[in-house]
Amino acid sequence: QITLKESGPTLVKPTQTLTLTCTFSGFSLSTSGVGVGWIRQPPGKALEWLALIYWDDDKRYSPSLKSRLTITKDTSKNQVVLTMTNMDPVDTATYYCAHRRRGYSDYWGQGTLVTVSS
Amino acid sequence: QSALTQPASVSGSPGQSITISCTGTSSDVGSYNLVSWYQQHPGKAPKLMIYEGSKRPSGVSNRFSGSKSGNTASLTISGLQAEDEADYYCCSYAGSSTFEVFGGGTKLTVL
């Protein structure tokens, strides 16, 4: 059974760096073809794809946010970490991590709401 | 503004069929057979309903089907049921630079 859970701060101040951790079970990030991605959703708005890391450490980022994002994995801990620098109130959103296959996200975490406010 | 264009809302009565469109470009939907569709109920995480354009994950009802024509992908739900009322999002691979883009979402109301 594949499960994922996001964790991190619920409130960050403008200009701060956000660090989110996705802890998963039921699969290994050393298995060929497997990845973990991050997607966010501002309140009442659409989903936005952010970043993705594959089993072979290939990393992909949203072009519009690439300069602010870093994704890493710790295979031994079954964790993927996303950092986003220079947070702004417009970054207020629910952040999801998801198990990835080529072209789709088949298992999602419950999401974590991050509010950016001073 | 989302990269893929979906109607903001669609509606149908129980038992009817509805189709949600997802219009992209020749750089995403039109070039790859990597469109996926997600269902999201209020306050819940998205759920994969269709992948690779027309494939259904195990456990997803065969009332849900996907297709593509040119730069437009479509999700069809037949035999509408009350529990189908949700937001639906399309997503497409968009090449190695952009990588992946979502649609703006469609709210389905079952009348």
mmCIF file of C-alpha atoms in Angstrom, chain A residues 39 41 45-49 52 54 60-63 96 100 102-111, chain B residues 2 34-36 38 40 44-48 51-52 89 93 96-105:
data_model
loop_
_atom_site.group_PDB
_atom_site.id
_atom_site.type_symbol
_atom_site.label_atom_id
_atom_site.label_comp_id
_atom_site.label_asym_id
_atom_site.label_seq_id
_atom_site.Cartn_x
_atom_site.Cartn_y
_atom_site.Cartn_z
ATOM 1 C CA ILE A 39 2.022 20.125 -6.663
ATOM 2 C CA GLN A 41 -3.104 24.585 -4.896
ATOM 3 C CA LYS A 45 -7.679 27.924 -7.269
ATOM 4 C CA ALA A 46 -6.255 25.358 -9.658
ATOM 5 C CA LEU A 47 -3.485 22.842 -9.207
ATOM 6 C CA GLU A 48 0.038 23.939 -10.145
ATOM 7 C CA TRP A 49 2.867 21.529 -10.839
ATOM 8 C CA LEU A 52 9.697 16.222 -9.583
ATOM 9 C CA TYR A 54 13.131 10.483 -10.218
ATOM 10 C CA ARG A 60 12.550 18.728 -13.084
ATOM 11 C CA TYR A 61 11.209 22.120 -12.084
ATOM 12 C CA SER A 62 8.421 24.445 -13.107
ATOM 13 C CA PRO A 63 10.107 27.042 -15.344
ATOM 14 C CA TYR A 96 0.849 18.046 -2.108
ATOM 15 C CA ARG A 100 4.942 9.480 -9.888
ATOM 16 C CA ARG A 102 5.885 8.515 -16.337
ATOM 17 C CA GLY A 103 3.296 11.151 -17.090
ATOM 18 C CA TYR A 104 1.028 10.904 -14.095
ATOM 19 C CA SER A 105 0.668 11.062 -10.314
ATOM 20 C CA ASP A 106 -1.158 8.004 -9.069
ATOM 21 C CA TYR A 107 -0.944 8.359 -5.294
ATOM 22 C CA TRP A 108 -1.219 11.667 -3.462
ATOM 23 C CA GLY A 109 -0.572 12.795 0.063
ATOM 24 C CA GLN A 110 -3.284 14.546 2.045
ATOM 25 C CA GLY A 111 -1.659 17.924 1.499
ATOM 26 C CA SER B 2 -3.470 27.988 -16.626
ATOM 27 C CA LEU B 34 0.476 11.820 -21.676
ATOM 28 C CA VAL B 35 -2.731 13.492 -20.573
ATOM 29 C CA SER B 36 -4.054 12.615 -17.140
ATOM 30 C CA TYR B 38 -7.853 14.058 -11.679
ATOM 31 C CA GLN B 40 -10.995 16.380 -6.476
ATOM 32 C CA LYS B 44 -9.611 16.252 -0.399
ATOM 33 C CA ALA B 45 -6.503 15.385 -2.367
ATOM 34 C CA PRO B 46 -6.838 14.845 -6.110
ATOM 35 C CA LYS B 47 -7.471 11.303 -7.330
ATOM 36 C CA LEU B 48 -6.141 9.928 -10.600
ATOM 37 C CA TYR B 51 -3.728 8.404 -17.422
ATOM 38 C CA GLU B 52 -1.945 8.256 -20.773
ATOM 39 C CA TYR B 89 -8.360 18.757 -13.641
ATOM 40 C CA TYR B 93 3.337 16.522 -20.328
ATOM 41 C CA SER B 96 11.520 18.568 -21.255
ATOM 42 C CA SER B 97 11.632 22.307 -20.563
ATOM 43 C CA THR B 98 8.122 23.065 -19.322
ATOM 44 C CA PHE B 99 7.606 19.448 -18.279
ATOM 45 C CA GLU B 100 4.027 19.413 -16.986
ATOM 46 C CA VAL B 101 1.013 21.723 -17.024
ATOM 47 C CA PHE B 102 -2.430 21.585 -15.445
ATOM 48 C CA GLY B 103 -5.741 22.911 -16.641
ATOM 49 C CA GLY B 104 -7.720 25.474 -14.695
ATOM 50 C CA GLY B 105 -10.192 22.901 -13.444
#
